[in-house]
Structure formats: C-alpha cells, structure tokens
PDB file of N, CA and C in Angstrom:
ATOM      1  N   MET P  16       5.645 -18.058  16.624  1.00 67.00           N
ATOM      2  CA  MET P  16       6.989 -17.590  16.352  1.00 67.00           C
ATOM      3  C   MET P  16       7.038 -16.766  15.056  1.00 67.00           C
ATOM      4  N   PHE P  17       6.321 -17.220  14.045  1.00 71.00           N
ATOM      5  CA  PHE P  17       6.365 -16.514  12.768  1.00 71.00           C
ATOM      6  C   PHE P  17       5.355 -15.374  12.684  1.00 71.00           C
ATOM      7  N   GLU P  18       4.372 -15.360  13.591  1.00 77.00           N
ATOM      8  CA  GLU P  18       3.351 -14.323  13.523  1.00 77.00           C
ATOM      9  C   GLU P  18       3.918 -12.914  13.707  1.00 77.00           C
ATOM     10  N   PRO P  19       4.789 -12.655  14.682  1.00 80.00           N
ATOM     11  CA  PRO P  19       5.353 -11.298  14.790  1.00 80.00           C
ATOM     12  C   PRO P  19       6.179 -10.918  13.558  1.00 80.00           C
ATOM     13  N   LEU P  20       6.876 -11.883  12.999  1.00 84.00           N
ATOM     14  CA  LEU P  20       7.657 -11.604  11.793  1.00 84.00           C
ATOM     15  C   LEU P  20       6.740 -11.278  10.623  1.00 84.00           C
ATOM     16  N   TYR P  21       5.650 -12.014  10.500  1.00 81.00           N
ATOM     17  CA  TYR P  21       4.685 -11.757   9.437  1.00 81.00           C
ATOM     18  C   TYR P  21       4.030 -10.391   9.629  1.00 81.00           C
ATOM     19  N   ARG P  22       3.724 -10.047  10.877  1.00 84.00           N
ATOM     20  CA  ARG P  22       3.110  -8.754  11.171  1.00 84.00           C
ATOM     21  C   ARG P  22       4.050  -7.607  10.806  1.00 84.00           C
ATOM     22  N   VAL P  23       5.322  -7.740  11.142  1.00 87.00           N
ATOM     23  CA  VAL P  23       6.309  -6.707  10.801  1.00 87.00           C
ATOM     24  C   VAL P  23       6.458  -6.604   9.290  1.00 87.00           C
ATOM     25  N   GLY P  24       6.469  -7.737   8.609  1.00 86.00           N
ATOM     26  CA  GLY P  24       6.565  -7.727   7.149  1.00 86.00           C
ATOM     27  C   GLY P  24       5.371  -7.064   6.497  1.00 86.00           C
ATOM     28  N   ALA P  25       4.176  -7.355   7.013  1.00 84.00           N
ATOM     29  CA  ALA P  25       2.969  -6.734   6.463  1.00 84.00           C
ATOM     30  C   ALA P  25       2.970  -5.227   6.718  1.00 84.00           C
ATOM     31  N   PHE P  26       3.418  -4.823   7.899  1.00 86.00           N
ATOM     32  CA  PHE P  26       3.491  -3.404   8.208  1.00 86.00           C
ATOM     33  C   PHE P  26       4.504  -2.704   7.295  1.00 86.00           C
ATOM     34  N   ALA P  27       5.655  -3.335   7.078  1.00 89.00           N
ATOM     35  CA  ALA P  27       6.675  -2.752   6.197  1.00 89.00           C
ATOM     36  C   ALA P  27       6.157  -2.644   4.763  1.00 89.00           C
ATOM     37  N   ALA P  28       5.465  -3.673   4.300  1.00 86.00           N
ATOM     38  CA  ALA P  28       4.909  -3.635   2.942  1.00 86.00           C
ATOM     39  C   ALA P  28       3.874  -2.522   2.809  1.00 86.00           C
ATOM     40  N   TYR P  29       3.062  -2.342   3.842  1.00 84.00           N
ATOM     41  CA  TYR P  29       2.056  -1.275   3.822  1.00 84.00           C
ATOM     42  C   TYR P  29       2.730   0.091   3.786  1.00 84.00           C
ATOM     43  N   GLN P  30       3.745   0.292   4.600  1.00 90.00           N
ATOM     44  CA  GLN P  30       4.442   1.575   4.627  1.00 90.00           C
ATOM     45  C   GLN P  30       5.149   1.852   3.305  1.00 90.00           C
ATOM     46  N   ILE P  31       5.739   0.827   2.715  1.00 90.00           N
ATOM     47  CA  ILE P  31       6.428   0.998   1.430  1.00 90.00           C
ATOM     48  C   ILE P  31       5.429   1.357   0.339  1.00 90.00           C
ATOM     49  N   THR P  32       4.261   0.699   0.317  1.00 85.00           N
ATOM     50  CA  THR P  32       3.277   1.032  -0.715  1.00 85.00           C
ATOM     51  C   THR P  32       2.733   2.444  -0.524  1.00 85.00           C
ATOM     52  N   LEU P  33       2.608   2.884   0.721  1.00 86.00           N
ATOM     53  CA  LEU P  33       2.196   4.268   0.950  1.00 86.00           C
ATOM     54  C   LEU P  33       3.238   5.245   0.408  1.00 86.00           C
ATOM     55  N   ALA P  34       4.508   4.977   0.687  1.00 91.00           N
ATOM     56  CA  ALA P  34       5.577   5.859   0.210  1.00 91.00           C
ATOM     57  C   ALA P  34       5.637   5.873  -1.316  1.00 91.00           C
ATOM     58  N   VAL P  35       5.499   4.707  -1.930  1.00 87.00           N
ATOM     59  CA  VAL P  35       5.522   4.634  -3.395  1.00 87.00           C
ATOM     60  C   VAL P  35       4.305   5.353  -3.973  1.00 87.00           C
ATOM     61  N   GLY P  36       3.150   5.182  -3.330  1.00 83.00           N
ATOM     62  CA  GLY P  36       1.950   5.873  -3.797  1.00 83.00           C
ATOM     63  C   GLY P  36       2.086   7.380  -3.731  1.00 83.00           C
ATOM     64  N   ILE P  37       2.688   7.876  -2.655  1.00 88.00           N
ATOM     65  CA  ILE P  37       2.899   9.317  -2.530  1.00 88.00           C
ATOM     66  C   ILE P  37       3.915   9.801  -3.557  1.00 88.00           C
ATOM     67  N   ALA P  38       4.970   9.032  -3.761  1.00 90.00           N
ATOM     68  CA  ALA P  38       5.999   9.425  -4.720  1.00 90.00           C
ATOM     69  C   ALA P  38       5.468   9.423  -6.155  1.00 90.00           C
ATOM     70  N   LEU P  39       4.547   8.516  -6.457  1.00 85.00           N
ATOM     71  CA  LEU P  39       4.014   8.419  -7.820  1.00 85.00           C
ATOM     72  C   LEU P  39       2.784   9.293  -8.060  1.00 85.00           C
ATOM     73  N   MET P  40       2.371  10.049  -7.057  1.00 87.00           N
ATOM     74  CA  MET P  40       1.182  10.885  -7.196  1.00 87.00           C
ATOM     75  C   MET P  40       1.267  11.855  -8.379  1.00 87.00           C
ATOM     76  N   PRO P  41       2.373  12.586  -8.572  1.00 90.00           N
ATOM     77  CA  PRO P  41       2.433  13.484  -9.738  1.00 90.00           C
ATOM     78  C   PRO P  41       2.303  12.728 -11.066  1.00 90.00           C
ATOM     79  N   LEU P  42       2.915  11.558 -11.141  1.00 88.00           N
ATOM     80  CA  LEU P  42       2.815  10.756 -12.360  1.00 88.00           C
ATOM     81  C   LEU P  42       1.374  10.275 -12.571  1.00 88.00           C
ATOM     82  N   ALA P  43       0.709   9.882 -11.503  1.00 84.00           N
ATOM     83  CA  ALA P  43      -0.675   9.427 -11.608  1.00 84.00           C
ATOM     84  C   ALA P  43      -1.596  10.567 -12.035  1.00 84.00           C
ATOM     85  N   LEU P  44      -1.357  11.768 -11.519  1.00 88.00           N
ATOM     86  CA  LEU P  44      -2.179  12.918 -11.919  1.00 88.00           C
ATOM     87  C   LEU P  44      -1.951  13.275 -13.385  1.00 88.00           C
ATOM     88  N   LEU P  45      -0.717  13.215 -13.828  1.00 91.00           N
ATOM     89  CA  LEU P  45      -0.411  13.474 -15.241  1.00 91.00           C
ATOM     90  C   LEU P  45      -1.052  12.412 -16.128  1.00 91.00           C
ATOM     91  N   ALA P  46      -0.964  11.161 -15.712  1.00 89.00           N
ATOM     92  CA  ALA P  46      -1.560  10.078 -16.493  1.00 89.00           C
ATOM     93  C   ALA P  46      -3.075  10.241 -16.569  1.00 89.00           C
ATOM     94  N   ARG P  47      -3.692  10.697 -15.482  1.00 89.00           N
ATOM     95  CA  ARG P  47      -5.144  10.897 -15.490  1.00 89.00           C
ATOM     96  C   ARG P  47      -5.528  11.975 -16.487  1.00 89.00           C
ATOM     97  N   ARG P  48      -4.713  13.031 -16.584  1.00 93.00           N
ATOM     98  CA  ARG P  48      -5.002  14.082 -17.578  1.00 93.00           C
ATOM     99  C   ARG P  48      -4.910  13.553 -18.994  1.00 93.00           C
ATOM    100  N   LEU P  49      -4.068  12.533 -19.190  1.00 93.00           N
ATOM    101  CA  LEU P  49      -3.933  11.926 -20.505  1.00 93.00           C
ATOM    102  C   LEU P  49      -4.973  10.835 -20.746  1.00 93.00           C
ATOM    103  N   GLY P  50      -5.785  10.545 -19.731  1.00 92.00           N
ATOM    104  CA  GLY P  50      -6.850   9.558 -19.893  1.00 92.00           C
ATOM    105  C   GLY P  50      -6.460   8.151 -19.487  1.00 92.00           C
ATOM    106  N   VAL P  51      -5.338   7.998 -18.813  1.00 89.00           N
ATOM    107  CA  VAL P  51      -4.878   6.679 -18.379  1.00 89.00           C
ATOM    108  C   VAL P  51      -4.965   6.629 -16.858  1.00 89.00           C
ATOM    109  N   THR P  52      -5.518   5.539 -16.333  1.00 84.00           N
ATOM    110  CA  THR P  52      -5.581   5.414 -14.886  1.00 84.00           C
ATOM    111  C   THR P  52      -4.462   4.501 -14.389  1.00 84.00           C
ATOM    112  N   VAL P  53      -3.860   4.889 -13.287  1.00 80.00           N
ATOM    113  CA  VAL P  53      -2.797   4.100 -12.659  1.00 80.00           C
ATOM    114  C   VAL P  53      -3.375   3.543 -11.363  1.00 80.00           C
ATOM    115  N   PRO P  54      -3.356   2.217 -11.165  1.00 80.00           N
ATOM    116  CA  PRO P  54      -4.033   1.618 -10.007  1.00 80.00           C
ATOM    117  C   PRO P  54      -3.215   1.673  -8.715  1.00 80.00           C
ATOM    118  N   VAL P  55      -2.616   2.814  -8.411  1.00 76.00           N
ATOM    119  CA  VAL P  55      -1.814   2.940  -7.197  1.00 76.00           C
ATOM    120  C   VAL P  55      -2.714   2.889  -5.968  1.00 76.00           C
ATOM    121  N   GLY P  56      -3.875   3.511  -6.037  1.00 78.00           N
ATOM    122  CA  GLY P  56      -4.802   3.505  -4.909  1.00 78.00           C
ATOM    123  C   GLY P  56      -5.272   2.101  -4.569  1.00 78.00           C
ATOM    124  N   GLU P  57      -5.498   1.294  -5.584  1.00 84.00           N
ATOM    125  CA  GLU P  57      -5.916  -0.082  -5.356  1.00 84.00           C
ATOM    126  C   GLU P  57      -4.803  -0.886  -4.687  1.00 84.00           C
ATOM    127  N   LEU P  58      -3.567  -0.619  -5.078  1.00 81.00           N
ATOM    128  CA  LEU P  58      -2.422  -1.303  -4.470  1.00 81.00           C
ATOM    129  C   LEU P  58      -2.291  -0.944  -2.995  1.00 81.00           C
ATOM    130  N   VAL P  59      -2.433   0.331  -2.670  1.00 81.00           N
ATOM    131  CA  VAL P  59      -2.355   0.766  -1.275  1.00 81.00           C
ATOM    132  C   VAL P  59      -3.525   0.191  -0.472  1.00 81.00           C
ATOM    133  N   ALA P  60      -4.716   0.166  -1.056  1.00 85.00           N
ATOM    134  CA  ALA P  60      -5.878  -0.391  -0.359  1.00 85.00           C
ATOM    135  C   ALA P  60      -5.697  -1.885  -0.087  1.00 85.00           C
ATOM    136  N   ALA P  61      -5.152  -2.610  -1.048  1.00 86.00           N
ATOM    137  CA  ALA P  61      -4.918  -4.044  -0.851  1.00 86.00           C
ATOM    138  C   ALA P  61      -3.893  -4.281   0.251  1.00 86.00           C
ATOM    139  N   ALA P  62      -2.841  -3.487   0.273  1.00 82.00           N
ATOM    140  CA  ALA P  62      -1.837  -3.624   1.330  1.00 82.00           C
ATOM    141  C   ALA P  62      -2.441  -3.267   2.682  1.00 82.00           C
ATOM    142  N   GLY P  63      -3.305  -2.281   2.727  1.00 83.00           N
ATOM    143  CA  GLY P  63      -3.982  -1.905   3.969  1.00 83.00           C
ATOM    144  C   GLY P  63      -4.887  -3.011   4.482  1.00 83.00           C
ATOM    145  N   ARG P  64      -5.614  -3.658   3.570  1.00 87.00           N
ATOM    146  CA  ARG P  64      -6.475  -4.770   3.985  1.00 87.00           C
ATOM    147  C   ARG P  64      -5.640  -5.931   4.515  1.00 87.00           C
ATOM    148  N   ALA P  65      -4.513  -6.205   3.880  1.00 83.00           N
ATOM    149  CA  ALA P  65      -3.632  -7.279   4.358  1.00 83.00           C
ATOM    150  C   ALA P  65      -3.097  -6.959   5.740  1.00 83.00           C
ATOM    151  N   TYR P  66      -2.708  -5.717   5.953  1.00 81.00           N
ATOM    152  CA  TYR P  66      -2.176  -5.321   7.265  1.00 81.00           C
ATOM    153  C   TYR P  66      -3.271  -5.372   8.332  1.00 81.00           C
ATOM    154  N   ASP P  67      -4.482  -4.937   7.986  1.00 84.00           N
ATOM    155  CA  ASP P  67      -5.585  -4.999   8.942  1.00 84.00           C
ATOM    156  C   ASP P  67      -5.921  -6.454   9.302  1.00 84.00           C
ATOM    157  N   GLY P  68      -5.816  -7.349   8.348  1.00 82.00           N
ATOM    158  CA  GLY P  68      -6.054  -8.754   8.628  1.00 82.00           C
ATOM    159  C   GLY P  68      -5.031  -9.351   9.569  1.00 82.00           C
ATOM    160  N   VAL P  69      -3.816  -8.872   9.515  1.00 79.00           N
ATOM    161  CA  VAL P  69      -2.749  -9.373  10.386  1.00 79.00           C
ATOM    162  C   VAL P  69      -2.875  -8.790  11.778  1.00 79.00           C
ATOM    163  N   ARG P  70      -3.313  -7.541  11.865  1.00 70.00           N
ATOM    164  CA  ARG P  70      -3.418  -6.875  13.165  1.00 70.00           C
ATOM    165  C   ARG P  70      -4.427  -7.549  14.079  1.00 70.00           C
ATOM    166  N   ARG P  71      -5.441  -8.151  13.539  1.00 65.00           N
ATOM    167  CA  ARG P  71      -6.513  -8.739  14.362  1.00 65.00           C
ATOM    168  C   ARG P  71      -6.129 -10.057  14.922  1.00 65.00           C
TER     169      ARG P  71
END
C-alpha cells in the first residue's frame, strides 16, 4: 500500500532536485570561478540513486 506512495515521493524528490540543480547552475558556475564548489551534482546523484532503488 505504501510502496506506490513512496515511489511517487521518490520520483517527485528526484524531479525537484533536477529542477533546483538546473536553476542553480549559473550560481554554481560563478562559485566555481571564485574557487568554491557547490555540491549540487552530488545532491542530484543521491536523489537519482534513491529513485533507482525504488524503481527496482
């Protein structure tokens, strides 16, 4: 009963992190020029791994 709800939640979280990652891309590029790294890619990768774990 809760598995479809969990799957939808994981999918929504993955989509939201993708949208946030795309929206923050200019800020991340500017920060990289200043020598600071923003771990947005790691956040998206973690959400992707969570979603892949639910899909199986």
